[in-house]
Structure formats: structure tokens, C-alpha cells
XYZ file of C-alpha atoms in Angstrom:
637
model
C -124.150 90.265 163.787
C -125.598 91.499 160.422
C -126.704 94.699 159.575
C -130.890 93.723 159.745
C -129.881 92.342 162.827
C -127.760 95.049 164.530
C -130.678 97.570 162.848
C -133.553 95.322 164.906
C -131.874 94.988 168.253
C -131.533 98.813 167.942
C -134.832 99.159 167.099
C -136.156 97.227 170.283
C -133.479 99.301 172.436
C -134.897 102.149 171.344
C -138.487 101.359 171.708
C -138.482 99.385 174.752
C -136.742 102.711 175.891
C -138.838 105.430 174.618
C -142.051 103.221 175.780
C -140.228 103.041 179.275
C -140.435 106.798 179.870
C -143.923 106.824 179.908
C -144.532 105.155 183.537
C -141.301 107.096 184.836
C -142.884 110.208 183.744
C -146.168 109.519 185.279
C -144.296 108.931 188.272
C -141.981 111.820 188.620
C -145.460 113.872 188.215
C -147.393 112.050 190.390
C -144.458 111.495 192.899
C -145.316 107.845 192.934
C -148.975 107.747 193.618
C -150.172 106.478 190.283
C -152.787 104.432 192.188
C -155.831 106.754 190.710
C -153.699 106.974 187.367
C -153.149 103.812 186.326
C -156.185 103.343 183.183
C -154.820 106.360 181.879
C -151.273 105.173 182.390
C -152.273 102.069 180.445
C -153.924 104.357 177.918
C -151.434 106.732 177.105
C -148.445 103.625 177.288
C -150.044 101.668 174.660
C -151.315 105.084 172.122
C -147.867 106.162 172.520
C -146.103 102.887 171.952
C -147.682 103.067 168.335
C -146.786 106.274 167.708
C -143.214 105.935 169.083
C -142.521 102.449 167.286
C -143.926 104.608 163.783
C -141.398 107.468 164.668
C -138.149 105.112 164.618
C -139.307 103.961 161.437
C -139.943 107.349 160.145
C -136.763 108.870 161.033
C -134.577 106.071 160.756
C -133.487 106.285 164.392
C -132.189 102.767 164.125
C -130.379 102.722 161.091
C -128.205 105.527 161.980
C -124.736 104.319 163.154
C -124.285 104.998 166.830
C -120.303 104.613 167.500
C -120.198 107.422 165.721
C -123.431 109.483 167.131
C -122.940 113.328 166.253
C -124.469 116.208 166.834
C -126.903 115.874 163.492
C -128.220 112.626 164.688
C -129.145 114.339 168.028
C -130.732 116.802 166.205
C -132.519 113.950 164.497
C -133.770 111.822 167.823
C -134.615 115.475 169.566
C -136.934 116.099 166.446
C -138.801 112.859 166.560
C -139.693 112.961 170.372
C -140.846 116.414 170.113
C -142.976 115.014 166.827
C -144.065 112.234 169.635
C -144.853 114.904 172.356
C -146.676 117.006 170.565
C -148.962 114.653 169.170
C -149.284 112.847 172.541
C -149.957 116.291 174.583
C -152.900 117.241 171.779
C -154.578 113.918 172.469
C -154.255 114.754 176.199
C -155.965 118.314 175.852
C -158.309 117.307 173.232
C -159.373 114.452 175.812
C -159.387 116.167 178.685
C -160.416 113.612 181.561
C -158.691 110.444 180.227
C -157.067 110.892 183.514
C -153.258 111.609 182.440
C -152.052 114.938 183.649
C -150.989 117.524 180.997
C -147.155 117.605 181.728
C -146.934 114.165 181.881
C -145.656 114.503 177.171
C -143.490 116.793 177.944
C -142.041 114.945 181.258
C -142.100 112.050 178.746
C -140.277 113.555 175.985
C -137.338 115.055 178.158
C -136.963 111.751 179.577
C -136.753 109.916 176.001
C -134.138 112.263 174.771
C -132.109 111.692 177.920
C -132.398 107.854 177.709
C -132.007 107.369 173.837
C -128.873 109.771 174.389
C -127.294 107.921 176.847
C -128.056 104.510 174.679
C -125.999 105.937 171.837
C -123.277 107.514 173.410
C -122.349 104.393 175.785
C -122.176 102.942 172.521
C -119.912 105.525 170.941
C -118.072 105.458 174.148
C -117.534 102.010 174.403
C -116.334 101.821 170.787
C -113.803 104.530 171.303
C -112.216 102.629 174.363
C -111.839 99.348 172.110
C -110.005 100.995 169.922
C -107.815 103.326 171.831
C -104.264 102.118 171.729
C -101.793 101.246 174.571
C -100.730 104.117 176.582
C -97.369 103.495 174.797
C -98.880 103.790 171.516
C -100.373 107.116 172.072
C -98.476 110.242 170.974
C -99.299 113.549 173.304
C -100.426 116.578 170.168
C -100.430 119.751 170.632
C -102.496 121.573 168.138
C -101.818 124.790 166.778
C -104.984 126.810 166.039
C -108.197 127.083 167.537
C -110.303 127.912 164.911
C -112.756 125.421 162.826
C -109.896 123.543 161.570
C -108.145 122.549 164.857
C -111.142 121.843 166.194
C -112.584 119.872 163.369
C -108.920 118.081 163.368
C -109.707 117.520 167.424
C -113.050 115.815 166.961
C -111.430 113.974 164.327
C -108.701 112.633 166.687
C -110.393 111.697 168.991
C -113.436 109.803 167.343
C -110.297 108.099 165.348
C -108.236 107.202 169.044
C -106.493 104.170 166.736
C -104.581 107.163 164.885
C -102.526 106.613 168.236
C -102.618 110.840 168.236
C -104.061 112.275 171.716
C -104.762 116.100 171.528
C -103.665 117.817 174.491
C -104.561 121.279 173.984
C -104.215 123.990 171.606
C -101.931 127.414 170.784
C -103.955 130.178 169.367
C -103.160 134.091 169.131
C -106.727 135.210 169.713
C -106.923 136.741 173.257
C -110.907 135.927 173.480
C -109.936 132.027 173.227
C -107.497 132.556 175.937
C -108.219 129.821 178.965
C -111.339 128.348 176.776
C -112.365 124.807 176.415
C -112.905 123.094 172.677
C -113.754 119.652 172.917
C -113.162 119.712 176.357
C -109.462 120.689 175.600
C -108.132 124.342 176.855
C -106.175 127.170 174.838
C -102.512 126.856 176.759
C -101.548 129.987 175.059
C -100.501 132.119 172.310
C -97.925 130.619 169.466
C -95.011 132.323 171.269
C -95.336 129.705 174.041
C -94.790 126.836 171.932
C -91.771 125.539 173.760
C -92.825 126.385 177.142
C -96.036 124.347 176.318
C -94.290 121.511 174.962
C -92.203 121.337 177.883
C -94.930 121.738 180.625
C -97.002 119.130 178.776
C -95.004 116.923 177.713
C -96.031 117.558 174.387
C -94.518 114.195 171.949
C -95.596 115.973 168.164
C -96.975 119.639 166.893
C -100.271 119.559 164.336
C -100.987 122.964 162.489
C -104.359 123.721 161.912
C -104.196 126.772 160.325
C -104.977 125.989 156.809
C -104.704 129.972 155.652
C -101.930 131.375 158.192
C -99.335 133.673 156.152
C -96.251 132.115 155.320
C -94.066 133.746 157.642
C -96.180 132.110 160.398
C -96.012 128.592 159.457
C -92.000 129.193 158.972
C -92.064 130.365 162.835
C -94.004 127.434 164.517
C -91.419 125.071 162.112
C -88.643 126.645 163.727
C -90.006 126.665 167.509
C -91.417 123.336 167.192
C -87.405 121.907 165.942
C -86.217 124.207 168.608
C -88.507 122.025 171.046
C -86.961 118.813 169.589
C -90.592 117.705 168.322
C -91.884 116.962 164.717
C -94.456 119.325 163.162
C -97.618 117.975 160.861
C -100.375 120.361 159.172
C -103.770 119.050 158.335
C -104.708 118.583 154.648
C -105.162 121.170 152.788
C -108.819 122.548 152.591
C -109.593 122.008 148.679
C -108.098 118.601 149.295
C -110.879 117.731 151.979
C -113.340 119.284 150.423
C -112.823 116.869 147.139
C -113.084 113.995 149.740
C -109.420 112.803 148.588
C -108.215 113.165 152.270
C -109.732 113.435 155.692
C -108.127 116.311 158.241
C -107.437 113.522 160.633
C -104.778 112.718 157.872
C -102.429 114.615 158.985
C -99.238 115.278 156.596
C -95.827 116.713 156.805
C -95.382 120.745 155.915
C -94.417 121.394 153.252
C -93.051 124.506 150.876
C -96.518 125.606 150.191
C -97.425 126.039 153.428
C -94.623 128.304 154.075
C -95.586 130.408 151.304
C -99.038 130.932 152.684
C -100.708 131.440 149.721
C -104.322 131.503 150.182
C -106.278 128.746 148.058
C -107.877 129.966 144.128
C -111.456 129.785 144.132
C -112.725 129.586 140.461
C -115.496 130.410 138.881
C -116.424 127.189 137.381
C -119.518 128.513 135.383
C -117.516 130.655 132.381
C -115.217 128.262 132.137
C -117.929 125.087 131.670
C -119.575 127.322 128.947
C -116.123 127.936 126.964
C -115.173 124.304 127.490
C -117.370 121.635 127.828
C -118.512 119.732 125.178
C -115.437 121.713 123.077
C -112.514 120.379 121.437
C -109.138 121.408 123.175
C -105.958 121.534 122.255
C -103.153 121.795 124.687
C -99.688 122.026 123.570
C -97.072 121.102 125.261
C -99.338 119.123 127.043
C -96.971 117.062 128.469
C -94.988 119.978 130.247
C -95.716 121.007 134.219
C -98.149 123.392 132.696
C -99.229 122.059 130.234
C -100.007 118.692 131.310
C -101.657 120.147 134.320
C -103.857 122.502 132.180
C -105.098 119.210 130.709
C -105.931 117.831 134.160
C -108.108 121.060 135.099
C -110.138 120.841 132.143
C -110.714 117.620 132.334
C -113.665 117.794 135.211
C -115.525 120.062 132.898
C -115.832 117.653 130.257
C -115.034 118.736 126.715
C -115.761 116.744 124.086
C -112.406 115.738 123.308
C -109.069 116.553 124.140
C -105.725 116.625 121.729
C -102.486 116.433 124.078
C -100.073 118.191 121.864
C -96.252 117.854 122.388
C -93.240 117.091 121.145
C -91.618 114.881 123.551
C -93.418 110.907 123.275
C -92.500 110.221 126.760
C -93.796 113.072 128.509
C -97.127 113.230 125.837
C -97.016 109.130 126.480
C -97.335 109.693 130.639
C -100.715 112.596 130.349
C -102.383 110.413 127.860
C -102.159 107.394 130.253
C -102.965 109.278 133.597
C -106.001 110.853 131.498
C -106.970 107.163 130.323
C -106.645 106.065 133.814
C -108.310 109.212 135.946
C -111.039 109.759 132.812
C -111.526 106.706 131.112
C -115.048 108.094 129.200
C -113.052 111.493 128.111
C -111.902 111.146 124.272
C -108.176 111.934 123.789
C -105.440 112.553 121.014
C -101.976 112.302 121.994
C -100.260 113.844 118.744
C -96.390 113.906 118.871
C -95.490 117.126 116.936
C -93.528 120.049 117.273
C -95.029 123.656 116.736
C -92.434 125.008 115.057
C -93.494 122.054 111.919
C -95.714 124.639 110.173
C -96.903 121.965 107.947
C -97.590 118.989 110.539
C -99.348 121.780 112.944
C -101.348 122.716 110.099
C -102.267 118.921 109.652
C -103.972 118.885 113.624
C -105.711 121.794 112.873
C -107.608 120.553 109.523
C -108.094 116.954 111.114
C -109.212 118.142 114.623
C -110.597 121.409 114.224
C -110.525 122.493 117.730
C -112.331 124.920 119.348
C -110.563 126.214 122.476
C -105.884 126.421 122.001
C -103.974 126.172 124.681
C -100.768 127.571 124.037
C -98.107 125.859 126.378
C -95.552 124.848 124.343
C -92.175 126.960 125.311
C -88.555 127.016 126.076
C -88.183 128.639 129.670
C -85.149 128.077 131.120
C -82.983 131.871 130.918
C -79.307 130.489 130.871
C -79.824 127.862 128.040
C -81.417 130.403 125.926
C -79.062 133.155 126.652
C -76.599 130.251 125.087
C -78.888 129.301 122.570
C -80.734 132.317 121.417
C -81.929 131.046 118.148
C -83.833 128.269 119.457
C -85.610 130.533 121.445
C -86.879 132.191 118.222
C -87.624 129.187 116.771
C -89.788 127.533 119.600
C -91.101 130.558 121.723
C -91.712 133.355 119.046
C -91.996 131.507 115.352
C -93.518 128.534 117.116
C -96.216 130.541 118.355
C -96.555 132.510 115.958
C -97.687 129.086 113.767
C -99.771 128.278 116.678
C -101.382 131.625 116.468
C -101.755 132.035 113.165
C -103.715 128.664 112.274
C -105.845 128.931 115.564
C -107.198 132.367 113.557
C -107.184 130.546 110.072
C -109.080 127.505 111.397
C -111.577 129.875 113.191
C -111.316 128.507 116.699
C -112.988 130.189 119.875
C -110.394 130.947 121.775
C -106.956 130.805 122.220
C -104.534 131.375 125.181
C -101.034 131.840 125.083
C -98.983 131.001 128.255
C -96.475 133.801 128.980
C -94.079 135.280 131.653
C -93.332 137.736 133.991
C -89.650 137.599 132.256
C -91.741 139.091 129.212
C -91.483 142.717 131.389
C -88.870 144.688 130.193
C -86.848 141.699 129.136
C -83.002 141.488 130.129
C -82.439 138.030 128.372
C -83.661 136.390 125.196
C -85.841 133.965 126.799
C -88.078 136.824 128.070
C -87.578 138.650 124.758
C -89.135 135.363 123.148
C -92.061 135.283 125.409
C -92.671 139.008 124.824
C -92.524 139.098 121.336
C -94.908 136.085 121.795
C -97.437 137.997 123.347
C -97.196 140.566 120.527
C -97.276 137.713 117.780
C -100.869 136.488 120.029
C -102.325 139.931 119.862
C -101.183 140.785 116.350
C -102.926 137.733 114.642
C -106.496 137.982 117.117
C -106.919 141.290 115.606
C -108.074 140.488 112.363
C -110.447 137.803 113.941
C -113.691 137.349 115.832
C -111.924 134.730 118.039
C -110.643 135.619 121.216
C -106.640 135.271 121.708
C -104.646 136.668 124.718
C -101.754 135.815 127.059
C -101.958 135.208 130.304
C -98.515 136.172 132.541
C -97.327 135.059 135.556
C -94.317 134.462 137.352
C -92.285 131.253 138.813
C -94.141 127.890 139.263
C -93.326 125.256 142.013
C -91.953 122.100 141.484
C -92.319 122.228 137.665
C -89.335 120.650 135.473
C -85.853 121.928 135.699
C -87.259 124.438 138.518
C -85.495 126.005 141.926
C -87.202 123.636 144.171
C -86.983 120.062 142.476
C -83.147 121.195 142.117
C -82.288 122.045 145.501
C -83.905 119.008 146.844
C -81.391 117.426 144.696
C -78.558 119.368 145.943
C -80.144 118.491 149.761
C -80.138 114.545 149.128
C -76.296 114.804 147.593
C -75.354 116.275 151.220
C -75.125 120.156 149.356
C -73.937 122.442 148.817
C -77.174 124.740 147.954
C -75.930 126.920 145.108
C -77.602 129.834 144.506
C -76.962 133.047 142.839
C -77.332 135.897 144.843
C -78.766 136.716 148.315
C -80.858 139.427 147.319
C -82.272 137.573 144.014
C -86.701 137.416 144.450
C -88.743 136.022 142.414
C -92.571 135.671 142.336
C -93.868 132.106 142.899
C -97.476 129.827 142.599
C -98.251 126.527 142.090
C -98.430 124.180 139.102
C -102.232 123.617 139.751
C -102.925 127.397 140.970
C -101.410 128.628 137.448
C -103.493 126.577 135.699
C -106.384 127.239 137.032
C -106.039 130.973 136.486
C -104.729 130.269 133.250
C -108.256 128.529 132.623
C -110.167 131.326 134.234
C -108.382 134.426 132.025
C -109.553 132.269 128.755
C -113.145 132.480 130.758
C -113.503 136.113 129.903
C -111.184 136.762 126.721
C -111.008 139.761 125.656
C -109.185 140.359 121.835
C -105.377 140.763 122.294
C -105.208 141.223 126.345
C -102.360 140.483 128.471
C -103.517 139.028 131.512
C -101.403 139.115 134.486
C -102.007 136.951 137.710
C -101.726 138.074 140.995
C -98.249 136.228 142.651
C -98.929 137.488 146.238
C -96.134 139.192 147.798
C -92.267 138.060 145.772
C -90.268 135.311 147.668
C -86.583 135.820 148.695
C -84.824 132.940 146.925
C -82.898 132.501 149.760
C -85.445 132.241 152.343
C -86.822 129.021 149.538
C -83.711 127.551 150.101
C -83.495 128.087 153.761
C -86.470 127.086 154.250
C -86.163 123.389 152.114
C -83.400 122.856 153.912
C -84.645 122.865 157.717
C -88.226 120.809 156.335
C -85.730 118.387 155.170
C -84.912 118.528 159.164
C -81.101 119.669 158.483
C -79.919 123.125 159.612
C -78.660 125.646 157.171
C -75.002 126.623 157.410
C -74.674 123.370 159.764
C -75.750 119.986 157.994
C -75.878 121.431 154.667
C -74.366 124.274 153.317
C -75.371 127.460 151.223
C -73.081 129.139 148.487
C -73.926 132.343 145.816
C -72.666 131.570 142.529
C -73.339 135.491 141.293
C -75.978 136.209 138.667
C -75.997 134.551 135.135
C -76.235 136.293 131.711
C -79.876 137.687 131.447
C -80.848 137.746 134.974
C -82.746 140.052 137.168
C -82.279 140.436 140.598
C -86.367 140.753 140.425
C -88.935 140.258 138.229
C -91.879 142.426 137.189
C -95.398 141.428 136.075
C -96.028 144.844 134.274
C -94.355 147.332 132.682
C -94.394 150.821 133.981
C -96.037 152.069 130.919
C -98.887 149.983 131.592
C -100.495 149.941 134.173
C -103.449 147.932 135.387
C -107.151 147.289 135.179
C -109.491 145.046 137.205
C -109.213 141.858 135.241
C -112.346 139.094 135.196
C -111.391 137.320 138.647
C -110.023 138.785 141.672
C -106.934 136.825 141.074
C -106.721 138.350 137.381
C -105.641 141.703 136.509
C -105.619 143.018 132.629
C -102.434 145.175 131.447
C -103.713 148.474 129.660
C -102.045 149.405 126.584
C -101.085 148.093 122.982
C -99.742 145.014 123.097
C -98.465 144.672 118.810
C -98.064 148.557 118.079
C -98.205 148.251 114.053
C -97.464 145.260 111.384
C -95.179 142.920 112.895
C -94.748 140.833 109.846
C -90.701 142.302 108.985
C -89.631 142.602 112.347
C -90.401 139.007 112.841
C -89.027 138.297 109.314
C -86.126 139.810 110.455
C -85.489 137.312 113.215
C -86.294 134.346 111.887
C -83.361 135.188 109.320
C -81.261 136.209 111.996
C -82.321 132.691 113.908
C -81.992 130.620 111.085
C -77.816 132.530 110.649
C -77.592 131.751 113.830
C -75.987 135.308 114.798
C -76.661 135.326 118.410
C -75.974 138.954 118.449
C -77.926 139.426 115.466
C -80.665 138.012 116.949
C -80.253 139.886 119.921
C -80.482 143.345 117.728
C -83.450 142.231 116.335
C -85.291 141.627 119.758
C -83.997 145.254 120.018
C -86.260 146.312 116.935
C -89.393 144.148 117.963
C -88.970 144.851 121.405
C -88.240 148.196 122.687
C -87.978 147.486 126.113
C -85.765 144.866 125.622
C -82.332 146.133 127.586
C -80.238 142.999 127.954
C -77.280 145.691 129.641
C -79.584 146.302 132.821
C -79.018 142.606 134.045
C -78.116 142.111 137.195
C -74.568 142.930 137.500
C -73.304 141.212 140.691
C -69.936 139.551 140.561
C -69.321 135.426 140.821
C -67.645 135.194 143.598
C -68.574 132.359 146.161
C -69.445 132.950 149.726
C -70.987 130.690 152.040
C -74.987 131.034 153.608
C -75.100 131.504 157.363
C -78.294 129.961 157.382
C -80.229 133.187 158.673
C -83.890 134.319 157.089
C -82.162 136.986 155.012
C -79.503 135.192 153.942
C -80.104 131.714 151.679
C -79.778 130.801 147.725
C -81.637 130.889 144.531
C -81.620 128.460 141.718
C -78.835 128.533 139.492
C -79.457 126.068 136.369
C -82.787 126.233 135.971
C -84.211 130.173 136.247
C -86.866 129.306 138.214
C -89.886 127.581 136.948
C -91.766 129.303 134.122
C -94.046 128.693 131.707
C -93.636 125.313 131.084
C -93.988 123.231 127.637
């Protein structure tokens, strides 16, 4: 049947209906005995018909779907028979004597919202039973959380029955829902009784719907749910849905980001349209995690062109085609060069002339720099520092240097580099108007050469999980959570700041691992195994966003705070001399006593001493790994 077909037979249903209730509610009122009745029954039938067959046109009553009748197009049928009811019960008082009774409209109307229910809802009923599977198709859910998004993920399930996923009930921790019916479905109890639940219901599969649960609580109802010998899903993640990428009946597997229970960024889109759109940004390394993902968030707000910066082709080839496929109508420039090429850099700057830097280009990874020091000078402090210096001399808007927690009283040259970045950043925005900061933060998931990409490599060899030491934290976000903020600290430059993000509470290394491990659905200790390594040159046990010296201020965003203090104290121009000569010697411990000079806090001694010696994880919380090759994701470029 076509659509002007299916739209007219519900049209008809729905009149012949409505147009029905009339003679019922004449004789409900007049208990049968219409006999004396009857002209005005005739009367008020045919008036009404009019008005009723005008009202499903009006509101569209038959052009709304009814398998899928909600709650909004009740609201939408109750509206236009008490529109109907009202009109029809002023004709009756304005013509008093046309021999129809004054209740009979509002008889009438009750009666048409009953039957035009019922119409829609067989219908929605009857579609649901089509499509329900076989009884051996159907998987028994239990869903974990009560509030809006277990029960939006219910009503999901079971207008979707083909999803083959039955909802049985749901686990929630608030006492009030205790023994309450959602949907029709009770609370069987708190979290704690996930097993016994399972058991008692024969419970086949565990969702989570609990979108903003802390970390540790998500890493509990993992555990209990593969002690219960059943899988566990969690509904998409909110921003996800909300883009209309997903739908929460899409359930997916959990995954690290869940367990770290970080609460979603909200941004404040507005300063950051009015700094970027219709601008001309540069991004370097735009084909790094960060980088590349920087690109991605400015995208939406459409600047007027884009220049992906980098000096690897492949990964600078990859953004440019993702941005020609995902933003076709967005102009682009994907510009292999590398920042520490004065002269080429210098050529971008005069042929673009972009408004808005991105600073993202960096080496990050702490053991290959503490082998390699001078490269570190070369691409994190001298390569900036060319970055820096043309963004002032080409009189952009903004710039914004990507930095590091490791920049905090540095141990190793890689944060020594990043500091002495910051310092190079502030140093050459102070004889500008433009704006140019950094903007620190601490480890980033899943970017390149990071903890978690490598230990799902160590997990598909079979293991072991090497990590460093048990005690080793680190603070962590994600690739498009960094960005954002990164985006939202150039929102409200201020000459010369050091922005630091807030990382939520630090994450035990070891708990990461642990934790990778059983959502690969292998047991720590048993299927794969866990080793420390000890501590490499340069590394902390912890990292810190701030130094002690300086302290905090309430930044521009609630995620953002700004460091207080000096950032460049005095002319850099020979200390940085200094290293470059040292760099280009190649003296690693020359270079190393020059950081010394630029960077007082730098105190490569305080490292972490902790011997090498292996030892194997037991697979407890408090006792997992860390990454060993590759720091932990940083800045990337």
C-alpha cells in the first residue's frame, strides 16, 4: 500500500471513529432512550462530523506513523478532541434547546480519545509482535541503571523487539527506585546483586546505562558481570546520540573510557566560532593524534580555510583526505614541511597568511629523547620557537602552543623541551598585540606510540604486559576531549598564559593495564601475564600539571585553569643560543646543562629511582603495568 493510501485509510479509521462516538455518547447519557433525542442526535453527528474530518486535517492525525505511536502523538490526538469538544459544547450552550444534553462533548471527547488510542496502539502492537524474534532468538538483558538512560535504552528495546534483546529488569543503587516499575519492568536491586539477579533471572547479557557513573563503578559491574559468566554492553555515549551518529538501542562493548569515567566536555561553541570561523588556520603537525584531531574540531565551525601542516606525507596525506571526504565545501592546504625549516615555514606564512596557529608539531615520547636529546631541541624548542616567532612577525590573531604536564619541573629532556617551549611562546607574544599561550595537559588515549595502543599489542601477541613500575600514575583524557579544550583555551587568550586542563583524578598505570586486559575477556596473572620493567631515564613516578610556585587561577572554562606567574623571566635570546649550539655539537650533556640555565626547575637527578628488576603482576586492582616504550601519550605532532 502507498503512503496516500495508507494516509487515507487512516484518515477514514479515524473519522468513521471519532464520528462513531457521538451516538455512543448520547447513549451512555441518555442510558439508551434517545427516542426524544434523535433530531438533535442527527444535528450534532453531522456539525461535528465537519468539524472532526477538519481537525485530522489540521493536526495531521493521519499522517503520523502509528507502529510507532508515542507519547507526543497522544499529546497531539488529546489536543485536537479537546479543540473538537470545546467547540462542540459552545454550540450546545449557545443553542440551548437543540435538544442535545450538555455533557453529551465531553462524553464525546473522552470516548474519541479512548477509541483513536486503542486504533493506534493495536497497530503499534501488532507491529511489534511481527517483528519479535523466535523465543530462541531473544537474549534475556538485564539493565544496569534506572535513570533516563536505562529507561530511554528500555523503550528503545522494546519498540526495536528485532534487536533480539528482551529487558528483564533493572539494577539501580537508589533506594527510592527500590521495587518500582519503568516500562512495566521492576528495580531487582542494587548493583551488589548483580549475580544473584542474573542467576534468579536467568539473565543471558548485562547493558549499562549509566552514561556518567565514575570509573571505579563501571570497572565493578565488568568484573561481577564476568564473575556471572555473562557479557557486558554500555549504551552509546551521550554526545554520540545527541549528534544522531548512533541510537542508544545500539548498544556497544565497554570500553577504556568508560572505566575512566570521565564526565563528557561541554564547550562553549560561541568564542570559539568568533576566533575561528571564516579564519585561516594553521595546524601543525596536523597529521599527529592531536593535531589531526584539532583539525577535525574546527572543522564544524567553518573557517575559511584550513592549512594541514606536517612533516610526514602519509600521515598529512590521510587528514587531508578524511577532511575532503567529511567536508567536501571546506578549503584545505596540505603543506609537507618541517618547522624546524626556518626558511620553508617562513614561505607558508607569506603565502597563507593565517590568522589563528595551532602549534602541534612535537617530539613526545621521554625515552627516545632522553637518547636523543638534541633532536628534542631542534623540533620541540627551536622548532617552536620558528613557529612562534613568524606567527608574531606575520601578525596573526592567535596562536596556541600544545604543551605538557612533563613541562612541570622537568626530570627528562623531553619535558625540558616542552617547557622551554612554553617560555619561547610567551617570550615572543610579548612584544605583540596577538594573543599566544600554551595550553598543558597530561596523557592522551589511544594517540600514536601511546600506553594503550601498545598494550593491546602486547594482549593480541599472548603478553606479557610490560610495564614499569606498580606505583607509576599518570593523568589521562581523550584525543577528542584535549582538543576540544585545546580549542576552548585559544577562545579566551590571554598574552603569554599557560593554560592547564583539568585531568580528573591521575590513573594507576597498572589498574590501565589490568583493566585492558579483562575487557579483552582474559584474566590478569592467568591468560596473560603482567611484568615491571623498572623506570626509564627521565621518568616520574607521577606527573604534575603545575609547579608549586605557581599556583592557580580560574581559567575561561570550568575545565580550564590559568597558571599564575612569569612564564619567560627576562631575554631568552642567549640561553636559547646556547642550546641550539649545544644541539647542533650534539653534547647530550651539554645540552642537558643548558636546559639547566633556561630551566631552573629542570632536576633530571629526582627521576624516579626504582631498580629494573622483573616481577610478575598478580592481576589485583593495585597491582598492574604502565607503558614502557612509549611514555604515555602526549602532545602529539
Amino acid at each position: 500500500m502507498t503512503n496516500k493510501n495508507t494516509q487515507r485509510s487512516k484518515y477514514a479509521i479515524d473519522l468513521g471513529a471519532w464520528v462513531a462516538a457521538a451516538p455512543l455518547a448520547f447513549l451512555l447519557r441518555l442510558e439508551g432512550n434517545v427516542g426524544a433525542f434523535a433530531q438533535g442526535l442527527v444535528v450534532y453527528a453531522l456539525v461535528g462530523a465537519v468539524l472532526k474530518g477538519a481537525a485530522i486535517r489540521y493536526f495531521g492525525l493521519h499522517r503520523r506513523p502509528w507502529r510507532w505511536v508515542g507519547v507526543s502523538d497522544l499529546y497531539v490526538l488529546i489536543v485536537a478532541t479537546g479543540v473538537v469538544g470545546t467547540l462542540l459544547f459552545g454550540g450546545v450552550l449557545l443553542l440551548d434547546g437543540v435538544g442535545v444534553p450538555r455533557s453529551v462533548p465531553i462524553i464525546e471527547a473522552g470516548l474519541a480519545v479512548l477509541m483513536l488510542s486503542a486504533a493506534r496502539l493495536s497497530r503499534r502492537r501488532k507491529h511489534e509482535r511481527t517483528r519479535r524474534p523466535k523465543d530462541e532468538d531473544v537474549r534475556r538483558v538485564l539493565v544496569v541503571g534506572a535513570g533516563d538512560a536505562g529507561v530511554l535504552l528500555v523503550r528503545e528495546l522494546l519498540r526495536q523487539p528485532d534487536t533480539g534483546l528482551l529487558p528483564v529488569g533493572f539494577l539501580d543503587d537508589d533506594t527510592t527506585k527500590a521495587g518500582q516499575l519503568h516500562l512495566g519492568l521492576p528495580v531487582l536491586g542494587p548493583l551488589a546483586d548483580l549475580g544473584r539477579v542474573v542467576a534468579d533471572h536467568d539473565i543471558d547479557e548485562v547493558l549499562l546505562a549509566m552514561p556518567t557513573a565514575p570509573g571505579h563503578v563501571i570497572r565493578q559491574i565488568v568484573q561481577d558481570a564476568r564473575h556471572a559468566d555473562v557479557p557486558s554492553r554500555a549504551v552509546p555515549r551521550l554526545g554520540d546520540i545527541a549528534a544522531g551518529t548512533v541510537r542508544i538501542s545500539q548498544v556497544r562493548e565497554v570500553d577504556l573510557e568508560d572505566l575512566l569515567g570521565r564526565k563528557p566536555v561541554r564547550l562553549d561553541t560561541d568564542p570559539i566560532r568568533d576566533y575561528v570561523t571564516g579564519k585561516c588556520v594553521l595546524v601543525t603537525g596536523a597529521g599527529g593524534s592531536i593535531g589531526s584531531e584539532i583539525v577535525r574540531q574546527i572543522a564544524p565551525f567553518r573557517p575559511s580555510s584550513v592549512i594541514l601542516l606536517g612533516r610526514g606525507e602519509n600521515s598529512v596525506y590521510e587528514i587531508d583526505r578524511e577532511l575532503a571526504r567529511e567536508w567536501p565545501d571546506l578549503a584545505r592546504h596540505a603543506v609537507v614541511c618541517d618547522v624546524r625549516d626556518r626558511a620553508s615555514l617562513a614561505a607558508v606564512f607569506e603565502r597563507f597568511g593565517p590568522d589563528v596557529v595551532f602549534h602541534a608539531a612535537a617530539h613526545k615520547h621521554v625515552p627516545l629523547m632522553e637518547a636523543n636529546p638534541a633532536q628534542a631541541v631542534l623540533n620541540n624548542v627551536l622548532g617552536t620557537r620558528n613557529v612562534a616567532q613568524l606567527a608574531a612577525a606575520s601578525g596573526v590573531d592567535r596562536l596556541v602552543n600544545v604543551s605538557t604536564d612533563k613541562a612541570v619541573n622537568p626530570t627528562n629532556v623531553m619535558g625540558a623541551s616542552k617547557r622551554a617551549a612554553e617560555m619561547v611562546v610567551a617570550e615572543a607574544g610579548a612584544c605583540v598585540d596577538c594573543a599566544m599561550v600554551s595550553v598543558r595537559f597530561g596523557n592522551v588515549l589511544g594517540s600514536r606510540g601511546s600506553v594503550v595502543p601498545l598494550f593491546r599489542e602486547q594482549i593480541a601477541r599472548g603478553g606479557p604486559l610490560t610495564v614499569t613500575h606498580p606505583e607509576m600514575v599518570r593523568y589521562f583524557m581523550t584525543i577528542p576531549e584535549a582538543a576540544q579544550l585545546v580549542l576552548q583555551a585559544g577562545a579566551s587568550a590571554e598574552n603569554g598564559r599557560v593554560y592547564v586542563l583539568d585531568m580528573g583524578e591521575p590513573v594507576r598505570i597498572a589498574d590501565l593495564a589490568r583493566d585492558l586486559i579483562l575487557l579483552s575477556g582474559l584474566e590478569p596473572g592467568v591468560d596473560v601475564e603482567i611484568q615491571f620493567s623498572g623506570t626509564r631515564p627521565g621518568e616520574k613516578l607521577y606527573e604534575e600539571l603545575l609547579m608549586a610556585e605557581e599556583g592557580t587561577e580560574p581559567g575561561p572554562h570550568e575545565k580550564i585553569l590559568m597558571a599564575r606567574g612569569l612564564v619567560a623571566p627576562g631575554d631568552l635570546g642567549p640561553l636559547i643560543d646556547d642550546l641550539e649550539a649545544q644541539a647542533l655539537a650534539g653534547d647530550g650533556e651539554a645540552i642537558r646543562a643548558a636546559f639547566a640555565r633556561l630551566v631552573p626547575t629542570f632536576r633530571p637527578e629526582q627521576a624516579a629511582a626504582v631498580g629494573s628488576g622483573k616481577a610478575q603482576g598478580d592481576g589485583a586492582a593495585s597491582s598492574a603495568p604502565e607503558v614502557p616504550q612509549a611514555d604515555q601519550e602526549r602532545v602529539a605532532a
